[in-house]
PDB file of C-alpha atoms in Angstrom:
ATOM      1  CA  MET A 156      10.732  31.291 -30.460  1.00  0.00           C
ATOM      2  CA  GLU A 157      13.170  29.711 -28.032  1.00  0.00           C
ATOM      3  CA  SER A 158      16.870  30.254 -28.496  1.00  0.00           C
ATOM      4  CA  LEU A 159      19.364  27.431 -28.902  1.00  0.00           C
ATOM      5  CA  GLN A 160      20.721  28.172 -25.419  1.00  0.00           C
ATOM      6  CA  SER A 161      17.317  27.840 -23.740  1.00  0.00           C
ATOM      7  CA  LEU A 162      16.571  24.631 -25.630  1.00  0.00           C
ATOM      8  CA  SER A 163      19.935  23.225 -24.581  1.00  0.00           C
ATOM      9  CA  LYS A 164      19.182  24.028 -20.932  1.00  0.00           C
ATOM     10  CA  ARG A 165      15.778  22.329 -21.172  1.00  0.00           C
ATOM     11  CA  ILE A 166      17.366  19.221 -22.685  1.00  0.00           C
ATOM     12  CA  THR A 167      19.976  19.104 -19.898  1.00  0.00           C
ATOM     13  CA  SER A 168      17.422  19.498 -17.079  1.00  0.00           C
ATOM     14  CA  THR A 169      15.059  16.946 -18.622  1.00  0.00           C
ATOM     15  CA  THR A 170      17.906  14.460 -19.036  1.00  0.00           C
ATOM     16  CA  LYS A 171      18.820  14.915 -15.355  1.00  0.00           C
ATOM     17  CA  LEU A 172      15.184  14.267 -14.409  1.00  0.00           C
ATOM     18  CA  GLN A 173      15.319  11.113 -16.522  1.00  0.00           C
ATOM     19  CA  GLY A 174      18.307   9.920 -14.477  1.00  0.00           C
ATOM     20  CA  ILE A 175      16.454  10.561 -11.217  1.00  0.00           C
ATOM     21  CA  VAL A 176      13.448   8.575 -12.440  1.00  0.00           C
ATOM     22  CA  LYS A 177      15.705   5.657 -13.409  1.00  0.00           C
ATOM     23  CA  SER A 178      17.261   5.659  -9.923  1.00  0.00           C
ATOM     24  CA  MET A 179      13.817   5.681  -8.320  1.00  0.00           C
ATOM     25  CA  LYS A 180      12.784   2.757 -10.532  1.00  0.00           C
ATOM     26  CA  THR A 181      15.771   0.744  -9.359  1.00  0.00           C
ATOM     27  CA  LEU A 182      14.994   1.531  -5.704  1.00  0.00           C
ATOM     28  CA  ALA A 183      11.350   0.477  -6.147  1.00  0.00           C
ATOM     29  CA  ALA A 184      12.357  -2.808  -7.803  1.00  0.00           C
ATOM     30  CA  VAL A 185      14.792  -3.612  -4.964  1.00  0.00           C
ATOM     31  CA  SER A 186      12.136  -2.790  -2.352  1.00  0.00           C
ATOM     32  CA  ILE A 187       9.613  -5.106  -4.001  1.00  0.00           C
ATOM     33  CA  ARG A 188      12.032  -8.002  -3.756  1.00  0.00           C
ATOM     34  CA  GLN A 189      12.660  -7.538  -0.024  1.00  0.00           C
ATOM     35  CA  TYR A 190       8.919  -7.550   0.676  1.00  0.00           C
ATOM     36  CA  GLU A 191       8.482 -10.644  -1.514  1.00  0.00           C
ATOM     37  CA  ARG A 192      11.099 -12.465   0.568  1.00  0.00           C
ATOM     38  CA  ALA A 193       9.344 -11.393   3.782  1.00  0.00           C
ATOM     39  CA  LEU A 194       6.034 -12.778   2.505  1.00  0.00           C
ATOM     40  CA  GLU A 195       7.663 -16.049   1.512  1.00  0.00           C
ATOM     41  CA  SER A 196       9.157 -16.459   4.991  1.00  0.00           C
ATOM     42  CA  LEU A 197       5.713 -16.203   6.614  1.00  0.00           C
ATOM     43  CA  ASP A 198       4.479 -19.503   5.153  1.00  0.00           C
ATOM     44  CA  SER A 199       6.562 -21.683   7.481  1.00  0.00           C
ATOM     45  CA  PHE A 200       5.601 -19.487  10.460  1.00  0.00           C
ATOM     46  CA  VAL A 201       1.890 -19.920   9.694  1.00  0.00           C
ATOM     47  CA  GLU A 202       2.389 -23.681   9.448  1.00  0.00           C
ATOM     48  CA  VAL A 203       3.937 -23.762  12.932  1.00  0.00           C
ATOM     49  CA  ILE A 204       1.027 -21.738  14.358  1.00  0.00           C
ATOM     50  CA  ASP A 205      -1.491 -24.124  12.784  1.00  0.00           C
ATOM     51  CA  GLN A 206       0.330 -27.109  14.285  1.00  0.00           C
ATOM     52  CA  GLY A 207       0.184 -25.461  17.702  1.00  0.00           C
ATOM     53  CA  LEU A 208      -3.536 -24.756  17.306  1.00  0.00           C
ATOM     54  CA  ILE A 209      -4.148 -28.421  16.473  1.00  0.00           C
ATOM     55  CA  VAL A 210      -2.661 -29.309  19.855  1.00  0.00           C
ATOM     56  CA  ALA A 211      -4.456 -26.542  21.783  1.00  0.00           C
ATOM     57  CA  LEU A 212      -7.878 -27.234  20.247  1.00  0.00           C
ATOM     58  CA  ARG A 213      -7.737 -30.853  21.386  1.00  0.00           C
ATOM     59  CA  GLU A 214      -7.956 -29.629  24.984  1.00  0.00           C
ATOM     60  CA  THR A 215      -9.953 -26.395  24.820  1.00  0.00           C
ATOM     61  CA  PRO A 216     -13.387 -25.608  23.311  1.00  0.00           C
ATOM     62  CA  LEU A 217     -13.800 -23.379  20.308  1.00  0.00           C
ATOM     63  CA  PRO A 218     -14.385 -19.715  21.206  1.00  0.00           C
ATOM     64  CA  HIS A 219     -17.949 -18.473  21.074  1.00  0.00           C
ATOM     65  CA  SER A 220     -18.710 -16.115  18.180  1.00  0.00           C
ATOM     66  CA  PRO A 221     -21.327 -13.407  18.810  1.00  0.00           C
ATOM     67  CA  PRO A 222     -24.102 -13.031  16.220  1.00  0.00           C
ATOM     68  CA  ASP A 223     -23.297 -10.702  13.351  1.00  0.00           C
ATOM     69  CA  SER A 224     -25.091  -7.357  13.230  1.00  0.00           C
ATOM     70  CA  PRO A 225     -24.585  -4.171  11.191  1.00  0.00           C
ATOM     71  CA  GLU A 226     -25.006  -2.156  14.412  1.00  0.00           C
ATOM     72  CA  ALA A 227     -22.183  -3.996  16.181  1.00  0.00           C
ATOM     73  CA  ALA A 228     -19.055  -1.987  16.847  1.00  0.00           C
ATOM     74  CA  ARG A 229     -16.380  -2.610  14.225  1.00  0.00           C
ATOM     75  CA  VAL A 230     -12.727  -1.763  13.808  1.00  0.00           C
ATOM     76  CA  LEU A 231     -11.248  -1.248  10.361  1.00  0.00           C
ATOM     77  CA  VAL A 232      -7.476  -1.546  10.077  1.00  0.00           C
ATOM     78  CA  VAL A 233      -6.480   0.096   6.790  1.00  0.00           C
ATOM     79  CA  PHE A 234      -3.011  -0.139   5.223  1.00  0.00           C
ATOM     80  CA  GLY A 235      -2.202   2.625   2.728  1.00  0.00           C
ATOM     81  CA  SER A 236       0.742   4.849   1.871  1.00  0.00           C
ATOM     82  CA  ASP A 237       2.416   8.026   3.112  1.00  0.00           C
ATOM     83  CA  GLN A 238       4.050   8.891  -0.208  1.00  0.00           C
ATOM     84  CA  GLY A 239       2.778   9.616  -3.694  1.00  0.00           C
ATOM     85  CA  LEU A 240       3.924   8.607  -7.184  1.00  0.00           C
ATOM     86  CA  CYS A 241       1.991   5.334  -6.903  1.00  0.00           C
ATOM     87  CA  GLY A 242      -0.952   5.965  -9.224  1.00  0.00           C
ATOM     88  CA  ARG A 243      -4.429   5.376  -7.778  1.00  0.00           C
ATOM     89  CA  PHE A 244      -3.088   3.133  -5.020  1.00  0.00           C
ATOM     90  CA  ASN A 245      -4.926   4.934  -2.204  1.00  0.00           C
ATOM     91  CA  GLU A 246      -7.922   6.025  -4.256  1.00  0.00           C
ATOM     92  CA  LYS A 247      -8.769   2.466  -5.319  1.00  0.00           C
ATOM     93  CA  LEU A 248      -8.538   1.218  -1.738  1.00  0.00           C
ATOM     94  CA  ALA A 249     -10.708   4.055  -0.389  1.00  0.00           C
ATOM     95  CA  GLU A 250     -13.343   3.344  -3.051  1.00  0.00           C
ATOM     96  CA  PHE A 251     -13.207  -0.376  -2.221  1.00  0.00           C
ATOM     97  CA  ILE A 252     -13.784   0.346   1.483  1.00  0.00           C
ATOM     98  CA  GLY A 253     -16.693   2.664   0.703  1.00  0.00           C
ATOM     99  CA  ASP A 254     -18.335   0.060  -1.543  1.00  0.00           C
ATOM    100  CA  HIS A 255     -17.860  -2.616   1.125  1.00  0.00           C
ATOM    101  CA  LEU A 256     -19.487  -0.511   3.843  1.00  0.00           C
ATOM    102  CA  ARG A 257     -22.426   0.434   1.627  1.00  0.00           C
ATOM    103  CA  SER A 258     -23.028  -3.137   0.461  1.00  0.00           C
ATOM    104  CA  HIS A 259     -23.088  -4.368   4.101  1.00  0.00           C
ATOM    105  CA  HIS A 260     -25.165  -1.380   5.315  1.00  0.00           C
ATOM    106  CA  ILE A 261     -22.532  -0.378   7.872  1.00  0.00           C
ATOM    107  CA  GLU A 262     -22.810   3.166   9.224  1.00  0.00           C
ATOM    108  CA  ALA A 263     -19.806   5.364  10.014  1.00  0.00           C
ATOM    109  CA  GLN A 264     -20.939   5.877  13.625  1.00  0.00           C
ATOM    110  CA  HIS A 265     -20.387   2.169  14.301  1.00  0.00           C
ATOM    111  CA  LEU A 266     -16.768   2.271  13.150  1.00  0.00           C
ATOM    112  CA  LYS A 267     -13.341   2.875  14.631  1.00  0.00           C
ATOM    113  CA  LEU A 268     -10.657   3.356  12.000  1.00  0.00           C
ATOM    114  CA  LEU A 269      -7.025   2.509  12.617  1.00  0.00           C
ATOM    115  CA  VAL A 270      -5.141   3.774   9.574  1.00  0.00           C
ATOM    116  CA  ILE A 271      -1.539   3.218   8.511  1.00  0.00           C
ATOM    117  CA  GLY A 272      -0.650   5.910   6.001  1.00  0.00           C
ATOM    118  CA  ALA A 273      -1.330   9.643   5.804  1.00  0.00           C
ATOM    119  CA  ARG A 274      -2.565   9.627   2.215  1.00  0.00           C
ATOM    120  CA  ILE A 275      -5.142   6.877   2.665  1.00  0.00           C
ATOM    121  CA  GLY A 276      -6.206   8.610   5.878  1.00  0.00           C
ATOM    122  CA  SER A 277      -6.936  11.872   4.058  1.00  0.00           C
ATOM    123  CA  ARG A 278      -8.863   9.963   1.387  1.00  0.00           C
ATOM    124  CA  LEU A 279     -11.051   8.243   3.981  1.00  0.00           C
ATOM    125  CA  GLU A 280     -11.671  11.463   5.883  1.00  0.00           C
ATOM    126  CA  ALA A 281     -12.689  13.146   2.630  1.00  0.00           C
ATOM    127  CA  SER A 282     -15.280  10.391   2.123  1.00  0.00           C
ATOM    128  CA  GLY A 283     -16.780  11.044   5.580  1.00  0.00           C
ATOM    129  CA  LEU A 284     -15.021   8.346   7.626  1.00  0.00           C
ATOM    130  CA  PRO A 285     -13.407   9.739  10.818  1.00  0.00           C
ATOM    131  CA  ILE A 286      -9.941   8.423  11.716  1.00  0.00           C
ATOM    132  CA  THR A 287      -9.612   7.200  15.309  1.00  0.00           C
ATOM    133  CA  GLU A 288      -5.886   6.342  15.250  1.00  0.00           C
ATOM    134  CA  GLN A 289      -3.197   6.770  12.613  1.00  0.00           C
ATOM    135  CA  PHE A 290       0.368   5.491  12.237  1.00  0.00           C
ATOM    136  CA  TRP A 291       3.145   6.122   9.741  1.00  0.00           C
ATOM    137  CA  VAL A 292       3.984   3.514   7.111  1.00  0.00           C
ATOM    138  CA  PRO A 293       7.246   1.639   7.850  1.00  0.00           C
ATOM    139  CA  GLY A 294      10.021   2.334   5.382  1.00  0.00           C
ATOM    140  CA  SER A 295      11.447  -1.173   5.250  1.00  0.00           C
ATOM    141  CA  VAL A 296      10.864  -4.786   6.297  1.00  0.00           C
ATOM    142  CA  SER A 297      12.676  -4.181   9.597  1.00  0.00           C
ATOM    143  CA  GLY A 298      10.113  -1.540  10.534  1.00  0.00           C
ATOM    144  CA  ILE A 299       7.064  -3.753  10.026  1.00  0.00           C
ATOM    145  CA  ASN A 300       7.449  -5.528  13.387  1.00  0.00           C
ATOM    146  CA  MET A 301       7.263  -2.286  15.378  1.00  0.00           C
ATOM    147  CA  ASN A 302       4.363  -1.103  13.269  1.00  0.00           C
ATOM    148  CA  VAL A 303       2.419  -4.334  13.859  1.00  0.00           C
ATOM    149  CA  TYR A 304       3.230  -4.188  17.576  1.00  0.00           C
ATOM    150  CA  GLN A 305       1.694  -0.700  17.799  1.00  0.00           C
ATOM    151  CA  VAL A 306      -1.416  -1.865  15.948  1.00  0.00           C
ATOM    152  CA  LEU A 307      -1.817  -4.889  18.233  1.00  0.00           C
ATOM    153  CA  LEU A 308      -1.456  -2.791  21.381  1.00  0.00           C
ATOM    154  CA  THR A 309      -4.120  -0.376  20.137  1.00  0.00           C
ATOM    155  CA  LEU A 310      -6.471  -3.223  19.202  1.00  0.00           C
ATOM    156  CA  GLU A 311      -6.033  -4.907  22.593  1.00  0.00           C
ATOM    157  CA  GLN A 312      -6.797  -1.626  24.341  1.00  0.00           C
ATOM    158  CA  TRP A 313      -9.957  -1.086  22.300  1.00  0.00           C
ATOM    159  CA  LEU A 314     -11.115  -4.691  22.715  1.00  0.00           C
ATOM    160  CA  SER A 315     -10.688  -4.518  26.484  1.00  0.00           C
ATOM    161  CA  GLN A 316     -12.341  -1.118  26.943  1.00  0.00           C
ATOM    162  CA  GLU A 317     -15.164  -1.168  24.399  1.00  0.00           C
ATOM    163  CA  ARG A 318     -17.729  -3.628  23.101  1.00  0.00           C
ATOM    164  CA  ILE A 319     -16.056  -4.413  19.791  1.00  0.00           C
ATOM    165  CA  ARG A 320     -17.024  -7.629  18.011  1.00  0.00           C
ATOM    166  CA  HIS A 321     -15.409  -7.248  14.611  1.00  0.00           C
ATOM    167  CA  VAL A 322     -11.945  -6.346  13.410  1.00  0.00           C
ATOM    168  CA  GLU A 323     -11.385  -6.231   9.653  1.00  0.00           C
ATOM    169  CA  ILE A 324      -8.298  -5.347   7.637  1.00  0.00           C
ATOM    170  CA  PHE A 325      -8.193  -3.616   4.260  1.00  0.00           C
ATOM    171  CA  TYR A 326      -5.113  -3.390   2.078  1.00  0.00           C
ATOM    172  CA  ASN A 327      -3.896  -3.604  -1.503  1.00  0.00           C
ATOM    173  CA  ARG A 328      -2.816  -7.156  -2.220  1.00  0.00           C
ATOM    174  CA  TYR A 329       0.403  -7.539  -4.189  1.00  0.00           C
ATOM    175  CA  GLU A 330      -0.186  -8.864  -7.697  1.00  0.00           C
ATOM    176  CA  ARG A 331       2.568  -8.980 -10.294  1.00  0.00           C
ATOM    177  CA  LEU A 332       0.233  -8.179 -13.196  1.00  0.00           C
ATOM    178  CA  THR A 333      -2.145  -5.650 -11.631  1.00  0.00           C
ATOM    179  CA  ALA A 334       0.322  -4.128  -9.093  1.00  0.00           C
ATOM    180  CA  ALA A 335      -2.480  -3.276  -6.618  1.00  0.00           C
ATOM    181  CA  GLU A 336      -5.650  -5.247  -5.905  1.00  0.00           C
ATOM    182  CA  PRO A 337      -7.850  -4.032  -2.998  1.00  0.00           C
ATOM    183  CA  SER A 338      -8.479  -6.840  -0.528  1.00  0.00           C
ATOM    184  CA  HIS A 339     -10.430  -7.434   2.686  1.00  0.00           C
ATOM    185  CA  GLU A 340     -10.019  -9.952   5.514  1.00  0.00           C
ATOM    186  CA  VAL A 341     -11.900 -10.554   8.761  1.00  0.00           C
ATOM    187  CA  LEU A 342      -9.392 -10.647  11.596  1.00  0.00           C
ATOM    188  CA  LEU A 343     -11.901 -11.099  14.438  1.00  0.00           C
ATOM    189  CA  PRO A 344     -13.986 -13.078  15.153  1.00  0.00           C
ATOM    190  CA  LEU A 345     -11.729 -15.965  14.206  1.00  0.00           C
ATOM    191  CA  ASP A 346     -12.684 -18.129  11.259  1.00  0.00           C
ATOM    192  CA  LYS A 347     -14.658 -20.864  13.010  1.00  0.00           C
ATOM    193  CA  GLY A 348     -14.553 -23.133   9.974  1.00  0.00           C
ATOM    194  CA  HIS A 349     -10.756 -22.996   9.903  1.00  0.00           C
ATOM    195  CA  LEU A 350     -10.533 -23.707  13.631  1.00  0.00           C
ATOM    196  CA  GLN A 351     -12.935 -26.643  13.325  1.00  0.00           C
ATOM    197  CA  GLY A 352     -10.812 -28.019  10.520  1.00  0.00           C
ATOM    198  CA  LEU A 353      -7.676 -27.743  12.668  1.00  0.00           C
ATOM    199  CA  ALA A 354      -9.441 -29.340  15.658  1.00  0.00           C
ATOM    200  CA  SER A 355     -10.332 -32.396  13.572  1.00  0.00           C
ATOM    201  CA  SER A 356      -6.955 -32.648  11.834  1.00  0.00           C
ATOM    202  CA  PRO A 357      -4.758 -35.628  12.786  1.00  0.00           C
ATOM    203  CA  TRP A 358      -1.303 -34.988  14.163  1.00  0.00           C
ATOM    204  CA  GLN A 359       1.282 -35.581  11.442  1.00  0.00           C
ATOM    205  CA  GLY A 360       4.373 -36.076  13.620  1.00  0.00           C
ATOM    206  CA  PRO A 361       5.827 -39.468  14.627  1.00  0.00           C
ATOM    207  CA  THR A 362       5.198 -38.781  18.344  1.00  0.00           C
ATOM    208  CA  LEU A 363       2.299 -37.138  20.174  1.00  0.00           C
ATOM    209  CA  PRO A 364       2.962 -33.504  21.214  1.00  0.00           C
ATOM    210  CA  SER A 365       3.149 -32.440  24.846  1.00  0.00           C
ATOM    211  CA  HIS A 366       3.196 -29.066  26.609  1.00  0.00           C
ATOM    212  CA  ARG A 367       3.217 -27.604  30.121  1.00  0.00           C
ATOM    213  CA  ILE A 368       1.028 -24.582  29.420  1.00  0.00           C
ATOM    214  CA  ARG A 369      -2.644 -24.395  30.282  1.00  0.00           C
ATOM    215  CA  PRO A 370      -4.640 -25.118  27.100  1.00  0.00           C
ATOM    216  CA  ASP A 371      -6.491 -21.780  27.248  1.00  0.00           C
ATOM    217  CA  LYS A 372      -3.211 -19.886  27.704  1.00  0.00           C
ATOM    218  CA  LEU A 373      -1.636 -21.812  24.839  1.00  0.00           C
ATOM    219  CA  PHE A 374      -4.622 -21.057  22.628  1.00  0.00           C
ATOM    220  CA  SER A 375      -4.664 -17.320  23.430  1.00  0.00           C
ATOM    221  CA  GLY A 376      -0.903 -17.094  22.833  1.00  0.00           C
ATOM    222  CA  LEU A 377      -1.213 -18.795  19.447  1.00  0.00           C
ATOM    223  CA  VAL A 378      -4.145 -16.574  18.497  1.00  0.00           C
ATOM    224  CA  ARG A 379      -2.020 -13.537  19.295  1.00  0.00           C
ATOM    225  CA  GLN A 380       0.708 -14.905  17.009  1.00  0.00           C
ATOM    226  CA  TYR A 381      -1.901 -15.552  14.322  1.00  0.00           C
ATOM    227  CA  LEU A 382      -3.114 -11.955  14.547  1.00  0.00           C
ATOM    228  CA  MET A 383       0.454 -10.675  14.381  1.00  0.00           C
ATOM    229  CA  VAL A 384       1.204 -12.753  11.269  1.00  0.00           C
ATOM    230  CA  SER A 385      -2.026 -11.611   9.596  1.00  0.00           C
ATOM    231  CA  LEU A 386      -1.193  -7.955  10.226  1.00  0.00           C
ATOM    232  CA  PHE A 387       2.436  -8.450   9.180  1.00  0.00           C
ATOM    233  CA  ARG A 388       1.332 -10.103   5.928  1.00  0.00           C
ATOM    234  CA  ALA A 389      -1.164  -7.323   5.180  1.00  0.00           C
ATOM    235  CA  GLN A 390       1.478  -4.649   5.785  1.00  0.00           C
ATOM    236  CA  ALA A 391       4.100  -6.449   3.669  1.00  0.00           C
ATOM    237  CA  GLU A 392       1.553  -7.019   0.877  1.00  0.00           C
ATOM    238  CA  SER A 393       0.583  -3.343   0.997  1.00  0.00           C
ATOM    239  CA  LEU A 394       4.202  -2.188   0.837  1.00  0.00           C
ATOM    240  CA  ALA A 395       5.044  -4.533  -2.052  1.00  0.00           C
ATOM    241  CA  SER A 396       1.894  -3.395  -3.860  1.00  0.00           C
ATOM    242  CA  GLU A 397       2.751   0.261  -3.255  1.00  0.00           C
ATOM    243  CA  GLN A 398       6.248  -0.163  -4.697  1.00  0.00           C
ATOM    244  CA  ALA A 399       4.874  -2.110  -7.676  1.00  0.00           C
ATOM    245  CA  SER A 400       2.360   0.687  -8.343  1.00  0.00           C
ATOM    246  CA  ARG A 401       5.141   3.251  -8.010  1.00  0.00           C
ATOM    247  CA  LEU A 402       7.323   1.263 -10.406  1.00  0.00           C
ATOM    248  CA  ARG A 403       4.531   1.317 -12.986  1.00  0.00           C
ATOM    249  CA  SER A 404       4.054   5.056 -12.562  1.00  0.00           C
ATOM    250  CA  LEU A 405       7.790   5.648 -12.905  1.00  0.00           C
ATOM    251  CA  GLN A 406       7.954   3.496 -16.029  1.00  0.00           C
ATOM    252  CA  SER A 407       5.183   5.582 -17.559  1.00  0.00           C
ATOM    253  CA  ALA A 408       6.936   8.781 -16.481  1.00  0.00           C
ATOM    254  CA  GLU A 409      10.240   7.576 -17.924  1.00  0.00           C
ATOM    255  CA  LYS A 410       8.587   6.844 -21.269  1.00  0.00           C
ATOM    256  CA  ASN A 411       7.026  10.310 -21.347  1.00  0.00           C
ATOM    257  CA  ILE A 412      10.359  11.908 -20.461  1.00  0.00           C
ATOM    258  CA  GLU A 413      12.146   9.964 -23.209  1.00  0.00           C
ATOM    259  CA  GLU A 414       9.569  11.140 -25.745  1.00  0.00           C
ATOM    260  CA  HIS A 415       9.908  14.708 -24.476  1.00  0.00           C
ATOM    261  CA  VAL A 416      13.711  14.574 -24.757  1.00  0.00           C
ATOM    262  CA  GLU A 417      13.417  13.314 -28.333  1.00  0.00           C
ATOM    263  CA  GLU A 418      11.023  16.165 -29.147  1.00  0.00           C
ATOM    264  CA  LEU A 419      13.373  18.725 -27.615  1.00  0.00           C
ATOM    265  CA  GLN A 420      16.383  17.281 -29.416  1.00  0.00           C
ATOM    266  CA  GLY A 421      14.473  17.315 -32.698  1.00  0.00           C
ATOM    267  CA  GLU A 422      13.432  20.909 -32.082  1.00  0.00           C
ATOM    268  CA  PHE A 423      17.043  21.760 -31.191  1.00  0.00           C
ATOM    269  CA  ARG A 424      18.366  20.222 -34.431  1.00  0.00           C
ATOM    270  CA  ILE A 425      15.777  22.077 -36.526  1.00  0.00           C
ATOM    271  CA  LYS A 426      16.525  25.341 -34.740  1.00  0.00           C
ATOM    272  CA  ARG A 427      20.277  24.866 -35.133  1.00  0.00           C
ATOM    273  CA  GLN A 428      19.916  24.049 -38.817  1.00  0.00           C
ATOM    274  CA  ALA A 429      17.720  27.103 -39.298  1.00  0.00           C
ATOM    275  CA  THR A 430      20.318  29.246 -37.521  1.00  0.00           C
ATOM    276  CA  VAL A 431      23.146  27.858 -39.659  1.00  0.00           C
ATOM    277  CA  THR A 432      21.106  28.355 -42.822  1.00  0.00           C
ATOM    278  CA  SER A 433      20.262  31.921 -41.831  1.00  0.00           C
ATOM    279  CA  GLU A 434      23.916  32.687 -41.155  1.00  0.00           C
ATOM    280  CA  LEU A 435      24.941  31.199 -44.517  1.00  0.00           C
ATOM    281  CA  LEU A 436      22.286  33.243 -46.320  1.00  0.00           C
ATOM    282  CA  ASP A 437      23.551  36.373 -44.575  1.00  0.00           C
ATOM    283  CA  LEU A 438      27.099  35.549 -45.716  1.00  0.00           C
ATOM    284  CA  VAL A 439      25.969  34.954 -49.299  1.00  0.00           C
ATOM    285  CA  ALA A 440      23.921  38.136 -49.292  1.00  0.00           C
ATOM    286  CA  GLY A 441      26.868  40.072 -47.894  1.00  0.00           C
ATOM    287  CA  PHE A 442      29.222  38.560 -50.478  1.00  0.00           C
ATOM    288  CA  LYS A 443      26.846  39.434 -53.344  1.00  0.00           C
ATOM    289  CA  ALA A 444      26.479  42.964 -52.033  1.00  0.00           C
ATOM    290  CA  ALA A 445      30.251  43.375 -51.822  1.00  0.00           C
ATOM    291  CA  LEU A 446      30.706  41.897 -55.268  1.00  0.00           C
ATOM    292  CA  SER A 447      28.130  44.218 -56.842  1.00  0.00           C
ATOM    293  CA  THR A 448      29.778  47.191 -55.122  1.00  0.00           C
ATOM    294  CA  ASN A 449      33.189  46.271 -56.551  1.00  0.00           C
ATOM    295  CA  ASN A 450      31.795  45.802 -60.079  1.00  0.00           C
ATOM    296  CA  SER A 451      30.158  49.165 -59.971  1.00  0.00           C
TER     297      SER A 451
END
């Protein structure tokens, strides 16, 4: 049986842990909001890129897309997490990637994996997928730009040195209700249907656009911006999803801690009452013994 002192210490330490969990919940909620604002700001940027592509595609032909083949070299860019306390955030994404590769009959020897996040990297390696390059997850919105820049430099190096036809990105999409929803996008080759739609779109401005850049240079520059925005969005979505998953885990932990504190407090009250009752019985027994001694 625990003493009142040990129970009191357990209640104090558990209450302190409850305060830490509440602080972590607040931090996660604040982080989610900053990533939401970053995602909202991308919409106008994407619109500007599309307007530029409308102009460039009027003067340059659509890029040629090589035929798809399971044996073609592929790059997977995977956005995960470095930290825990986010439920099955990394596990779900790793399972999603494995299912995708199996359903498309893609072998590991045809892959190069660029992974952002130590935990998702270990999950993928455990499933038999070797990691070619790995980066740390940025800790805030301000760190996403540098992270995306590193990814782009690595992709450009691989595309120039090796026969790579496909670049795909995998990440957990931010959903308010589900917190984390594994998602997949094809980064390269470019979506030909989208480009054809832009090429046939009429210009919406009151005057015709003009530029002094060679059409092919303009197109390649806009494509680079498009790739940057796509990677930035995937990273921001992943970070918002990670914090939302962490918030859910912390809410569950906080509920369990509250229930545990109530149990400890109830046990403390019962123990204290039992101690008081025992002391009173000892006093009564002592009084009766003294009384009987005096009478005799």
